Amino acid sequence: QVQLQESGPGLVKPSQTLSLTCTVSGASISSHGDYWTWVRQHPGKGLEWIGYIHYSGTTYYNPSLKSRVTISVDTSRNQFSLNLNSVTAADTAVYYCAKGGYSSAAYWGQGTLVTVSS
Amino acid sequence: EIVLTQSPGTLSLSPGERATLSCRASQSISSSSLAWYQQKSGQAPRLLIYGASNRATGIPDRFSGSGSGTDFTLTISRLEPEDFAVYYCQQYGSSSWTFGQGTKVEIK
């Protein structure tokens, strides 16, 4: 079955870059119809879409984060990644990776908490 | 940016009761672009409904979605103990997603 697993540092210093990787199993990241998504959730709050990527490399980002976000795909490793630069405490959140179409996501990773603190 | 407003913020009901959750968009959206998710504490969201009214794989038929334009509804016909959770609507438009703020369905 399809599984996604986030990995990366759980603690990032302010002004540095948050980098996460999502490893996909049970599905090919090169699948034509799929979009590979990042969503975050601030502690005790709702869901915020960060952006997504198609294996072709086409990306779409949340306008409020666009200047700081890069999502990339590594087809050889069946992974996709998130880079968020110039982080502040406001970027402390649980980060989820997900798989779906352009309009919704049916498969989600378990999420990983990233804390921004010195 | 399209804003989704969910109501009520909290719904207190008993098992076996019917739950009706509302999601209102700040402008008209395509029905094909509206989804509903369930999230339990400490877990990832779970897709329930896509395209406003289509149940995702494995979702029980007590969950149903309806609506069009700016007003959408998620109905749980008879609440089971495992249905008490937070529910989010989400829309796709202009190559971007937005989520509603969530409705918590709690045990009365």
Short mmCIF file of C-alpha atoms in Angstrom, two decimals:
data_model
loop_
_atom_site.label_atom_id
_atom_site.label_comp_id
_atom_site.label_asym_id
_atom_site.label_seq_id
_atom_site.Cartn_x
_atom_site.Cartn_y
_atom_site.Cartn_z
CA GLN A 1 0.00 0.00 0.00
CA VAL A 2 1.00 3.61 -0.41
CA GLN A 3 3.08 4.98 2.45
CA LEU A 4 4.78 8.32 2.95
CA GLN A 5 7.37 9.10 5.60
CA GLU A 6 8.74 12.50 6.48
CA SER A 7 12.30 12.87 7.71
CA GLY A 8 14.55 15.71 8.72
CA PRO A 9 15.75 17.73 11.69
CA GLY A 10 13.28 18.29 14.47
CA LEU A 11 15.01 21.48 15.57
CA VAL A 12 16.09 24.37 13.34
CA LYS A 13 17.65 27.65 14.39
CA PRO A 14 16.03 30.96 13.48
CA SER A 15 17.11 32.39 10.12
CA GLN A 16 18.26 28.98 8.93
CA THR A 17 16.68 26.67 6.36
CA LEU A 18 14.18 23.98 7.25
CA SER A 19 14.73 20.92 5.08
CA LEU A 20 12.47 17.89 5.02
CA THR A 21 12.28 14.83 2.80
CA CYS A 22 9.31 12.61 2.10
CA THR A 23 10.07 9.04 1.10
CA VAL A 24 7.33 7.34 -0.88
CA SER A 25 6.72 3.60 -1.00
CA GLY A 26 4.02 1.66 -2.77
CA ALA A 27 3.73 4.28 -5.52
CA SER A 28 5.95 5.85 -8.12
CA ILE A 29 6.72 9.50 -7.73
CA SER A 30 6.81 9.61 -11.53
CA SER A 31 3.13 8.81 -11.79
CA HIS A 32 1.65 11.22 -14.29
CA GLY A 33 -1.52 12.12 -12.44
CA ASP A 34 -0.10 12.59 -8.97
CA TYR A 35 0.88 15.73 -7.13
CA TRP A 36 3.19 15.60 -4.13
CA THR A 37 2.11 17.98 -1.43
CA TRP A 38 3.39 19.60 1.75
CA VAL A 39 0.96 20.80 4.41
CA ARG A 40 1.75 22.11 7.88
CA GLN A 41 -0.15 22.52 11.10
CA HIS A 42 0.86 24.98 13.79
CA PRO A 43 0.44 23.61 17.32
CA GLY A 44 -3.23 23.45 18.19
CA LYS A 45 -4.23 25.14 14.93
CA GLY A 46 -5.65 24.27 11.54
CA LEU A 47 -4.06 23.06 8.33
CA GLU A 48 -2.00 25.25 6.00
CA TRP A 49 -1.10 24.21 2.47
CA ILE A 50 2.54 24.90 1.63
CA GLY A 51 2.66 23.74 -1.96
CA TYR A 52 2.99 20.81 -4.29
CA ILE A 53 5.02 19.43 -7.15
CA HIS A 54 4.34 17.24 -10.14
CA TYR A 55 7.08 14.80 -11.11
CA SER A 56 7.63 16.87 -14.23
CA GLY A 57 8.94 19.56 -11.91
CA THR A 58 5.96 21.89 -12.09
CA THR A 59 5.45 23.51 -8.72
CA TYR A 60 2.71 25.51 -7.06
CA TYR A 61 3.21 27.35 -3.79
CA ASN A 62 1.12 29.09 -1.18
CA PRO A 63 1.42 32.78 -2.10
CA SER A 64 2.10 33.67 1.52
CA LEU A 65 5.15 31.38 1.62
CA LYS A 66 6.25 31.48 -2.00
CA SER A 67 9.27 33.70 -1.46
CA ARG A 68 10.77 31.23 1.04
CA VAL A 69 9.70 27.81 -0.25
CA THR A 70 11.21 25.34 -2.66
CA ILE A 71 9.76 21.88 -3.32
CA SER A 72 11.76 19.44 -5.41
CA VAL A 73 11.50 15.83 -6.50
CA ASP A 74 14.12 13.08 -6.76
CA THR A 75 12.70 10.40 -9.02
CA SER A 76 15.73 8.14 -8.58
CA ARG A 77 15.06 7.90 -4.84
CA ASN A 78 11.26 8.15 -5.05
CA GLN A 79 11.41 11.14 -2.73
CA PHE A 80 10.36 14.74 -2.69
CA SER A 81 11.65 17.51 -0.49
CA LEU A 82 10.73 20.78 1.15
CA ASN A 83 13.09 23.67 1.80
CA LEU A 84 11.83 26.67 3.76
CA ASN A 85 14.39 29.38 4.31
CA SER A 86 14.74 32.24 6.77
CA VAL A 87 12.64 30.44 9.35
CA THR A 88 11.26 32.04 12.49
CA ALA A 89 9.37 30.71 15.50
CA ALA A 90 6.20 31.14 13.43
CA ASP A 91 7.36 28.23 11.27
CA THR A 92 7.21 25.83 14.21
CA ALA A 93 4.65 23.25 13.14
CA VAL A 94 3.94 19.65 12.28
CA TYR A 95 4.84 19.17 8.63
CA TYR A 96 2.98 16.59 6.56
CA CYS A 97 3.75 15.24 3.14
CA ALA A 98 0.90 13.88 1.06
CA LYS A 99 0.04 12.32 -2.27
CA GLY A 100 -2.97 13.06 -4.39
CA GLY A 101 -4.31 14.93 -7.35
CA TYR A 102 -4.17 18.64 -7.91
CA SER A 103 -7.30 19.21 -5.85
CA SER A 104 -7.04 16.90 -2.82
CA ALA A 105 -4.73 14.39 -1.13
CA ALA A 106 -5.70 10.84 -0.24
CA TYR A 107 -2.45 9.60 1.27
CA TRP A 108 -0.59 11.32 4.06
CA GLY A 109 2.56 10.80 6.05
CA GLN A 110 2.34 10.68 9.84
CA GLY A 111 3.80 14.17 10.14
CA THR A 112 6.95 15.47 11.75
CA LEU A 113 7.25 18.24 14.30
CA VAL A 114 9.77 20.92 13.47
CA THR A 115 10.62 23.44 16.16
CA VAL A 116 12.37 26.68 15.34
CA SER A 117 14.42 27.77 18.31
CA SER A 118 17.93 28.85 19.16
CA GLU B 1 -7.45 34.01 -2.11
CA ILE B 2 -10.64 32.07 -1.46
CA VAL B 3 -11.49 31.94 2.23
CA LEU B 4 -13.42 28.97 3.60
CA THR B 5 -15.49 29.52 6.74
CA GLN B 6 -16.68 26.47 8.62
CA SER B 7 -19.56 26.40 11.07
CA PRO B 8 -20.17 25.67 13.79
CA GLY B 9 -16.80 25.78 15.45
CA THR B 10 -17.81 22.97 17.79
CA LEU B 11 -20.65 20.51 17.49
CA SER B 12 -21.67 18.61 20.63
CA LEU B 13 -23.63 15.49 19.80
CA SER B 14 -24.29 11.99 21.08
CA PRO B 15 -23.43 8.74 19.29
CA GLY B 16 -26.21 7.82 16.90
CA GLU B 17 -27.12 11.43 16.17
CA ARG B 18 -26.82 13.18 12.84
CA ALA B 19 -24.06 15.71 12.30
CA THR B 20 -24.30 18.51 9.77
CA LEU B 21 -21.18 20.55 9.11
CA SER B 22 -21.09 23.64 6.93
CA CYS B 23 -18.35 25.11 4.76
CA ARG B 24 -18.91 28.45 3.07
CA ALA B 25 -16.57 29.89 0.44
CA SER B 26 -15.89 33.59 0.00
CA GLN B 27 -16.58 33.18 -3.70
CA SER B 28 -18.07 30.52 -5.91
CA ILE B 29 -15.89 27.45 -6.42
CA SER B 30 -16.15 24.41 -8.62
CA SER B 31 -17.74 21.44 -6.92
CA SER B 32 -14.95 19.29 -8.26
CA SER B 33 -12.52 21.29 -6.12
CA LEU B 34 -14.03 20.84 -2.67
CA ALA B 35 -12.82 18.16 -0.26
CA TRP B 36 -13.43 17.18 3.34
CA TYR B 37 -10.93 15.67 5.78
CA GLN B 38 -11.20 14.13 9.21
CA GLN B 39 -8.38 14.56 11.71
CA LYS B 40 -8.10 12.82 15.04
CA SER B 41 -5.75 14.03 17.76
CA GLY B 42 -2.13 13.22 16.96
CA GLN B 43 -2.96 11.81 13.54
CA ALA B 44 -2.66 12.96 9.97
CA PRO B 45 -5.75 14.16 8.12
CA ARG B 46 -7.81 11.52 6.35
CA LEU B 47 -9.57 12.29 3.09
CA LEU B 48 -13.31 11.64 3.39
CA ILE B 49 -14.91 13.39 0.44
CA TYR B 50 -13.55 14.79 -2.82
CA GLY B 51 -15.34 16.61 -5.58
CA ALA B 52 -17.87 17.79 -2.99
CA SER B 53 -19.81 14.54 -2.92
CA ASN B 54 -17.56 11.58 -3.75
CA ARG B 55 -16.51 9.32 -0.91
CA ALA B 56 -12.84 8.43 -0.84
CA THR B 57 -11.79 4.80 -0.84
CA GLY B 58 -12.82 2.94 2.30
CA ILE B 59 -14.99 5.73 3.72
CA PRO B 60 -18.27 4.45 5.24
CA ASP B 61 -21.49 5.52 3.57
CA ARG B 62 -22.67 7.33 6.70
CA PHE B 63 -20.45 10.15 5.45
CA SER B 64 -21.89 12.23 2.63
CA GLY B 65 -21.05 15.54 1.03
CA SER B 66 -23.22 17.96 -0.87
CA GLY B 67 -23.38 21.52 -2.07
CA SER B 68 -22.33 23.82 -4.85
CA GLY B 69 -21.25 27.37 -5.50
CA THR B 70 -20.34 28.83 -2.11
CA ASP B 71 -22.17 26.48 0.28
CA PHE B 72 -21.09 22.95 1.03
CA THR B 73 -22.13 20.43 3.66
CA LEU B 74 -20.66 17.32 5.21
CA THR B 75 -23.25 15.06 6.83
CA ILE B 76 -22.58 12.15 9.12
CA SER B 77 -25.87 10.28 9.23
CA ARG B 78 -25.35 8.42 12.52
CA LEU B 79 -22.32 9.24 14.61
CA GLU B 80 -20.15 6.34 15.64
CA PRO B 81 -17.71 6.68 18.57
CA GLU B 82 -14.78 6.85 16.14
CA ASP B 83 -16.29 9.85 14.31
CA PHE B 84 -15.60 12.32 17.09
CA ALA B 85 -12.80 14.38 15.60
CA VAL B 86 -12.03 17.64 13.81
CA TYR B 87 -13.25 18.07 10.24
CA TYR B 88 -11.74 20.39 7.65
CA CYS B 89 -12.99 21.47 4.27
CA GLN B 90 -10.44 22.33 1.60
CA GLN B 91 -10.69 23.90 -1.82
CA TYR B 92 -8.51 24.07 -4.87
CA GLY B 93 -8.53 27.18 -7.01
CA SER B 94 -6.06 29.24 -9.02
CA SER B 95 -3.39 26.59 -8.50
CA SER B 96 -3.66 26.98 -4.74
CA TRP B 97 -5.35 25.27 -1.82
CA THR B 98 -6.99 26.75 1.21
CA PHE B 99 -8.48 25.00 4.24
CA GLY B 100 -11.32 26.00 6.49
CA GLN B 101 -10.53 26.54 10.16
CA GLY B 102 -12.16 23.25 11.17
CA THR B 103 -15.22 22.00 13.04
CA LYS B 104 -14.74 19.91 16.13
CA VAL B 105 -17.34 17.21 16.66
CA GLU B 106 -17.32 16.31 20.34
CA ILE B 107 -19.25 13.91 22.51
CA LYS B 108 -22.13 15.54 24.32
#
